[in-house]
Coordinates of C-alpha atoms in Angstrom, one line a residue:
M8 CA -18.2 19.4 -3.5
K9 CA -14.6 18.5 -2.5
N10 CA -14.8 20.9 0.5
T11 CA -18.0 19.2 1.6
A12 CA -16.4 15.8 1.4
I13 CA -13.4 17.0 3.4
T14 CA -15.8 18.5 6.0
F15 CA -17.7 15.2 6.4
L16 CA -14.4 13.2 6.8
L17 CA -13.1 15.6 9.4
L18 CA -16.5 15.4 11.2
A19 CA -16.4 11.6 11.1
I20 CA -12.9 11.5 12.5
S21 CA -13.9 14.0 15.2
I22 CA -16.9 12.0 16.2
A23 CA -14.7 8.9 16.4
A24 CA -12.2 10.7 18.6
V25 CA -14.9 11.9 21.0
A26 CA -16.4 8.4 21.2
Q27 CA -13.0 7.0 22.1
H28 CA -12.4 9.6 24.7
K29 CA -15.7 8.7 26.4
G30 CA -14.8 5.0 26.3
E31 CA -17.8 4.3 24.1
V32 CA -16.0 2.3 21.4
K33 CA -16.6 -1.4 22.0
E34 CA -15.4 -4.5 20.2
L35 CA -18.0 -5.7 17.7
T36 CA -19.6 -9.1 17.8
A37 CA -19.4 -11.4 14.8
Q38 CA -23.0 -10.5 13.9
E39 CA -22.3 -6.8 14.1
V40 CA -19.3 -7.2 11.8
S41 CA -21.4 -9.2 9.4
D42 CA -24.0 -6.5 9.4
R43 CA -21.4 -3.9 8.3
L44 CA -20.1 -6.0 5.5
I45 CA -21.8 -6.1 2.0
E46 CA -23.6 -9.3 1.3
T47 CA -20.7 -10.9 -0.6
Y48 CA -18.4 -10.7 2.4
A49 CA -20.9 -10.9 5.3
P50 CA -20.4 -14.7 5.9
L51 CA -16.6 -14.0 6.5
A52 CA -17.4 -12.5 9.9
F53 CA -18.2 -16.0 11.2
S54 CA -14.9 -17.6 9.9
P55 CA -12.4 -19.0 12.4
I56 CA -10.1 -16.5 14.1
S57 CA -6.4 -17.4 14.6
P58 CA -3.5 -15.5 16.1
I59 CA -0.4 -14.7 14.0
T60 CA 2.6 -16.8 14.8
L61 CA 6.0 -17.2 13.1
E62 CA 5.3 -20.9 12.6
Q63 CA 2.0 -20.1 10.8
I64 CA 3.8 -17.5 8.7
K65 CA 6.5 -20.0 7.6
L66 CA 3.9 -22.5 6.7
L67 CA 2.0 -20.0 4.6
R68 CA 5.2 -18.9 2.9
A69 CA 6.0 -22.6 1.9
Q70 CA 2.5 -23.0 0.5
E71 CA 2.8 -19.8 -1.5
R72 CA 6.2 -20.8 -3.0
A73 CA 4.6 -24.0 -4.3
I74 CA 2.0 -22.1 -6.3
P75 CA 2.9 -21.6 -10.0
I76 CA 2.9 -18.2 -11.7
P77 CA -0.7 -17.4 -12.7
V78 CA -1.5 -17.2 -16.4
L79 CA -2.3 -13.6 -17.5
T80 CA -5.5 -12.9 -19.3
N81 CA -3.9 -10.1 -21.2
S82 CA -0.5 -11.7 -22.1
D83 CA -1.1 -10.5 -25.7
S84 CA -0.8 -6.9 -24.5
V85 CA 1.9 -7.1 -21.8
D86 CA 5.5 -8.6 -21.8
V87 CA 6.9 -9.9 -18.5
D88 CA 10.6 -10.0 -17.6
Y89 CA 12.4 -11.1 -14.5
V90 CA 15.4 -9.2 -13.1
N91 CA 17.6 -9.3 -10.0
I92 CA 18.5 -5.7 -8.9
P93 CA 21.5 -4.9 -6.7
G94 CA 20.7 -4.0 -3.1
L95 CA 21.0 -0.5 -1.8
L96 CA 23.8 -1.2 0.7
E97 CA 27.0 -3.1 0.2
N98 CA 25.9 -6.3 1.9
D99 CA 22.3 -6.3 0.9
P100 CA 21.2 -9.2 -1.2
P101 CA 19.9 -8.9 -4.8
I102 CA 16.2 -7.9 -5.1
P103 CA 14.1 -10.0 -7.5
V104 CA 11.6 -7.9 -9.5
R105 CA 9.0 -8.7 -12.1
I106 CA 8.7 -6.2 -14.9
Y107 CA 5.5 -5.7 -16.9
K108 CA 5.9 -3.9 -20.2
P109 CA 3.0 -2.8 -22.3
K110 CA 3.6 -3.8 -25.9
G111 CA 4.2 -1.1 -28.5
V112 CA 5.0 1.7 -26.1
D113 CA 8.4 3.5 -26.3
S114 CA 8.5 6.3 -23.8
A115 CA 6.5 4.6 -21.0
S116 CA 6.1 5.9 -17.5
I117 CA 7.4 3.8 -14.6
F118 CA 5.3 2.5 -11.7
L119 CA 6.8 0.6 -8.8
W120 CA 4.5 -1.8 -6.9
F121 CA 4.8 -3.4 -3.5
H122 CA 2.6 -6.4 -2.6
G123 CA 1.0 -6.7 0.8
G124 CA 1.3 -9.4 3.5
G125 CA 1.8 -7.7 6.8
F126 CA 5.5 -7.2 6.1
V127 CA 6.0 -10.9 6.8
Q128 CA 4.7 -12.8 3.8
G129 CA 3.5 -12.3 0.2
T130 CA 4.9 -13.0 -3.3
L131 CA 5.0 -11.4 -6.7
N132 CA 2.2 -13.7 -7.7
W133 CA -0.3 -12.0 -5.4
D134 CA -0.7 -9.0 -7.7
H135 CA 0.4 -10.6 -10.9
Q136 CA -2.8 -9.9 -12.9
S137 CA -3.3 -6.5 -11.3
C138 CA 0.2 -5.3 -12.3
A139 CA -0.3 -6.5 -15.9
N140 CA -3.7 -4.6 -16.0
I141 CA -2.1 -1.4 -14.7
A142 CA 0.7 -1.7 -17.3
Q143 CA -1.9 -2.2 -20.1
H144 CA -4.3 0.5 -19.1
T145 CA -1.8 3.2 -18.1
K146 CA 0.9 2.4 -20.7
S147 CA 3.3 2.2 -17.7
I148 CA 6.2 -0.2 -17.1
V149 CA 5.1 -1.7 -13.8
I150 CA 8.0 -3.1 -11.6
S151 CA 6.7 -5.4 -8.9
V152 CA 9.3 -5.6 -6.0
D153 CA 10.0 -8.8 -4.1
Y154 CA 11.3 -7.0 -1.0
R155 CA 12.8 -8.7 2.0
L156 CA 10.4 -9.9 4.7
S157 CA 10.2 -9.6 8.4
P158 CA 11.1 -10.8 11.0
E159 CA 14.2 -12.1 9.3
S160 CA 14.9 -8.6 7.8
T161 CA 13.6 -5.8 9.9
Y162 CA 13.0 -2.1 9.0
P163 CA 14.4 -0.5 7.0
A164 CA 15.3 -3.5 4.9
A165 CA 12.1 -3.6 2.8
V166 CA 12.2 0.2 2.3
N167 CA 15.8 0.1 1.3
D168 CA 15.0 -2.6 -1.3
G169 CA 12.3 -0.4 -2.7
Y170 CA 14.5 2.6 -2.8
S171 CA 17.2 0.6 -4.6
V172 CA 14.7 -0.4 -7.3
F173 CA 13.5 3.1 -7.5
L174 CA 17.0 4.5 -8.2
W175 CA 17.8 1.5 -10.6
S176 CA 14.6 2.2 -12.6
I177 CA 15.6 5.8 -13.2
A178 CA 19.2 4.9 -14.0
N179 CA 18.0 2.2 -16.5
A180 CA 15.1 4.1 -17.9
K181 CA 16.6 4.3 -21.4
K182 CA 17.2 0.5 -21.5
L183 CA 13.6 0.0 -20.3
K184 CA 12.3 2.4 -23.0
A185 CA 10.8 4.6 -20.2
N186 CA 10.7 8.2 -19.2
P187 CA 12.8 8.7 -16.0
K188 CA 10.8 11.9 -15.2
K189 CA 7.5 10.0 -15.0
I190 CA 7.9 7.6 -12.1
A191 CA 5.4 6.8 -9.3
V192 CA 5.1 4.2 -6.5
G193 CA 2.3 2.2 -5.0
G194 CA 1.2 -0.8 -3.0
G195 CA -1.4 -2.6 -1.0
S196 CA -1.6 -3.0 2.8
A197 CA 2.0 -3.4 4.1
G198 CA 3.2 -2.7 0.5
A199 CA 1.4 0.6 0.6
S200 CA 3.1 1.4 3.9
I201 CA 6.5 0.6 2.3
A202 CA 5.7 2.8 -0.7
G203 CA 4.7 5.6 1.5
S204 CA 7.9 5.2 3.6
L205 CA 9.9 5.2 0.4
V206 CA 8.4 8.6 -0.5
L207 CA 9.4 10.0 2.9
M208 CA 12.9 8.5 2.5
N209 CA 13.2 10.1 -0.9
R210 CA 12.1 13.4 0.5
E211 CA 14.8 13.3 3.2
K212 CA 17.4 12.5 0.6
S213 CA 16.2 15.2 -1.8
G214 CA 16.0 12.4 -4.4
P215 CA 14.5 12.3 -7.9
P216 CA 10.9 13.7 -8.1
I217 CA 8.0 11.2 -7.7
S218 CA 4.9 11.9 -9.8
F219 CA 2.4 10.4 -7.3
Q220 CA 1.8 7.5 -4.8
V221 CA -1.0 5.0 -4.9
L222 CA -1.8 3.5 -1.5
F223 CA -4.4 0.8 -1.0
F224 CA -5.6 0.3 2.6
P225 CA -2.2 1.1 4.2
A226 CA -1.0 0.7 7.7
A227 CA -0.5 4.5 8.2
D228 CA 0.4 4.3 11.9
V229 CA 0.2 2.1 15.0
D230 CA -2.4 4.0 17.1
L231 CA -4.3 1.2 18.9
S232 CA -6.8 3.7 20.3
R233 CA -8.6 4.3 17.0
A234 CA -12.2 3.3 16.7
S235 CA -11.6 1.0 13.8
V236 CA -8.9 -0.8 15.6
K237 CA -10.9 -1.3 18.8
E238 CA -14.1 -2.3 17.1
L239 CA -12.4 -4.8 14.8
W240 CA -9.9 -6.1 17.4
N241 CA -10.7 -9.7 17.1
I242 CA -12.2 -10.6 13.7
P243 CA -11.3 -13.1 11.0
G244 CA -8.6 -11.9 8.6
I245 CA -6.6 -8.8 9.5
K246 CA -7.7 -7.7 13.0
G247 CA -6.7 -5.0 15.4
A248 CA -4.9 -7.4 17.6
D249 CA -2.5 -8.2 14.7
I250 CA -1.1 -4.6 14.5
P251 CA 1.3 -4.8 17.5
V252 CA 2.3 -8.3 16.6
L253 CA 3.2 -7.5 13.0
F254 CA 4.8 -4.2 13.9
E255 CA 7.1 -5.9 16.4
M256 CA 8.2 -8.3 13.7
Y257 CA 8.7 -5.4 11.3
V258 CA 10.7 -3.1 13.5
G259 CA 12.3 -5.6 15.8
N260 CA 10.9 -4.5 19.1
S261 CA 7.5 -4.0 20.7
D262 CA 7.8 -0.3 21.7
L263 CA 4.9 1.4 20.2
K264 CA 5.5 4.7 22.0
N265 CA 9.0 5.4 20.5
V266 CA 8.4 4.6 16.9
P267 CA 11.1 5.7 14.4
E268 CA 10.1 8.7 12.3
N269 CA 8.9 7.9 8.7
I270 CA 8.7 4.1 9.4
L271 CA 5.0 4.3 8.3
P272 CA 3.4 7.0 6.0
G273 CA 1.5 8.7 8.8
I274 CA 4.3 8.6 11.4
T275 CA 6.0 11.8 10.3
S276 CA 6.1 15.3 11.6
N277 CA 5.9 16.8 8.1
F278 CA 3.1 16.2 5.7
K279 CA 4.3 18.7 3.1
N280 CA 6.3 18.0 -0.1
I281 CA 4.6 14.7 -0.7
P282 CA 3.5 13.8 -4.2
A283 CA -0.1 13.6 -5.2
T284 CA -1.8 10.7 -3.6
Y285 CA -4.5 8.1 -4.5
L286 CA -5.6 6.7 -1.2
V287 CA -8.1 3.8 -0.7
T288 CA -9.5 2.5 2.5
C289 CA -11.9 -0.3 3.3
G290 CA -14.9 0.4 5.5
V291 CA -14.6 -2.8 7.7
D292 CA -10.9 -2.7 8.3
P293 CA -8.9 -2.0 11.5
L294 CA -6.4 0.1 9.4
R295 CA -9.2 2.4 8.1
D296 CA -9.1 5.3 10.6
G297 CA -5.3 5.7 10.6
A298 CA -5.3 5.8 6.8
L299 CA -8.2 8.3 6.7
E300 CA -6.5 10.6 9.1
Y301 CA -3.3 10.4 7.0
G302 CA -5.3 11.4 4.0
I303 CA -6.9 14.3 5.7
K304 CA -3.5 15.6 7.0
L305 CA -2.1 15.5 3.4
I306 CA -5.1 17.4 2.2
Q307 CA -4.7 20.0 5.0
S308 CA -1.0 20.3 4.0
G309 CA -2.0 21.2 0.4
I310 CA -1.3 17.8 -1.2
P311 CA -3.6 16.7 -4.0
V312 CA -5.4 13.7 -2.7
E313 CA -8.1 11.4 -4.2
L314 CA -9.5 9.6 -1.2
H315 CA -11.9 6.7 -1.4
N316 CA -13.5 4.8 1.5
Y317 CA -15.5 1.7 0.4
P318 CA -18.1 0.9 3.1
G319 CA -18.9 -2.8 3.6
Y320 CA -15.5 -4.0 2.3
P321 CA -13.1 -5.9 4.5
H322 CA -9.3 -5.3 4.4
G323 CA -7.9 -6.2 1.0
A324 CA -11.2 -6.2 -0.9
L325 CA -12.1 -3.5 -3.4
P326 CA -15.0 -3.1 -5.9
N327 CA -14.3 -3.4 -9.6
R328 CA -15.4 0.1 -10.2
M329 CA -12.3 1.4 -8.4
Y330 CA -9.9 0.3 -11.1
P331 CA -11.1 2.6 -14.0
E332 CA -10.9 5.5 -11.5
L333 CA -7.3 4.4 -10.6
Y334 CA -6.2 4.2 -14.2
S335 CA -7.8 7.6 -14.9
F336 CA -5.9 9.2 -11.9
M337 CA -2.6 7.6 -13.0
N338 CA -2.9 8.8 -16.6
E339 CA -3.9 12.3 -15.5
Y340 CA -1.1 12.7 -13.0
F341 CA 1.6 11.2 -15.1
K342 CA 0.7 13.7 -17.8
D343 CA 0.1 16.6 -15.6
Y344 CA 3.2 16.2 -13.5
Y345 CA 5.4 15.8 -16.6
Q346 CA 4.0 19.0 -18.1
K347 CA 4.9 20.9 -15.0
L348 CA 8.6 19.9 -15.1

């Protein structure tokens, strides 16, 4: 069954590549985008479309800072702490993190989480409830990282922040009542890209073993020729046209042809020695095809991958049925990986 699924994915990617070569991929109309979305999200296709500007980003950041921390629905099961962690390099600023601890658990696993926001915005509040849910259902200490944002801090600032938290978590595992040999990373959108880059950085440094990575709808590369990018070039929300704009802010230049190795999960010449991966893509998302190809390359390199594409869902939206599957994967691989050590 798994081989059949892989074959279909490879066929889909091949068809998309052939279509692109023939110039048959066209930008979708609002109605065509709406037709591809499930009923819940179909009206979003007709929302206003706006370009990304630094002024808009700063306005959104100010609005987000004014929002109070949401009240958790499971506060009776999870404790929340706030800590500032030293930066990786000498002049790096402290890194704020929010730590979610499941109550009554001593030797917990550790899971680092990175929020989304196109590398330029986002707060710890975005995934506050989700992080608490993961802590509760996987008996993990979830550490949500408030990494530095672009364009003020370009690559590798955010990845360095993540790596510093990673090393700090292992060094302080006893204080956290955690098992330093059971640590994983994950994130959504840009946060998934940061998590994936952290994995590559750790591989280069021959750092501590990582049990697995969880990547929700990541920006795996910056290939603007992909069908999903072209078709969804100018839509409400995250659109293909945003990719070069956000990437320029993240890396500090607009050169998409000479991209630094390992800056995104799929921009690497080596797909081996990467931990087990839980990869999720959204069917109506310009980032879809790059992430799918990344997943296929991992599978072809012998990496255990659980790959889900949810048709009809726009970037950032996932069905509720995904979460029990995620918890099951995390519990299985934390246990399985530890037993193999």
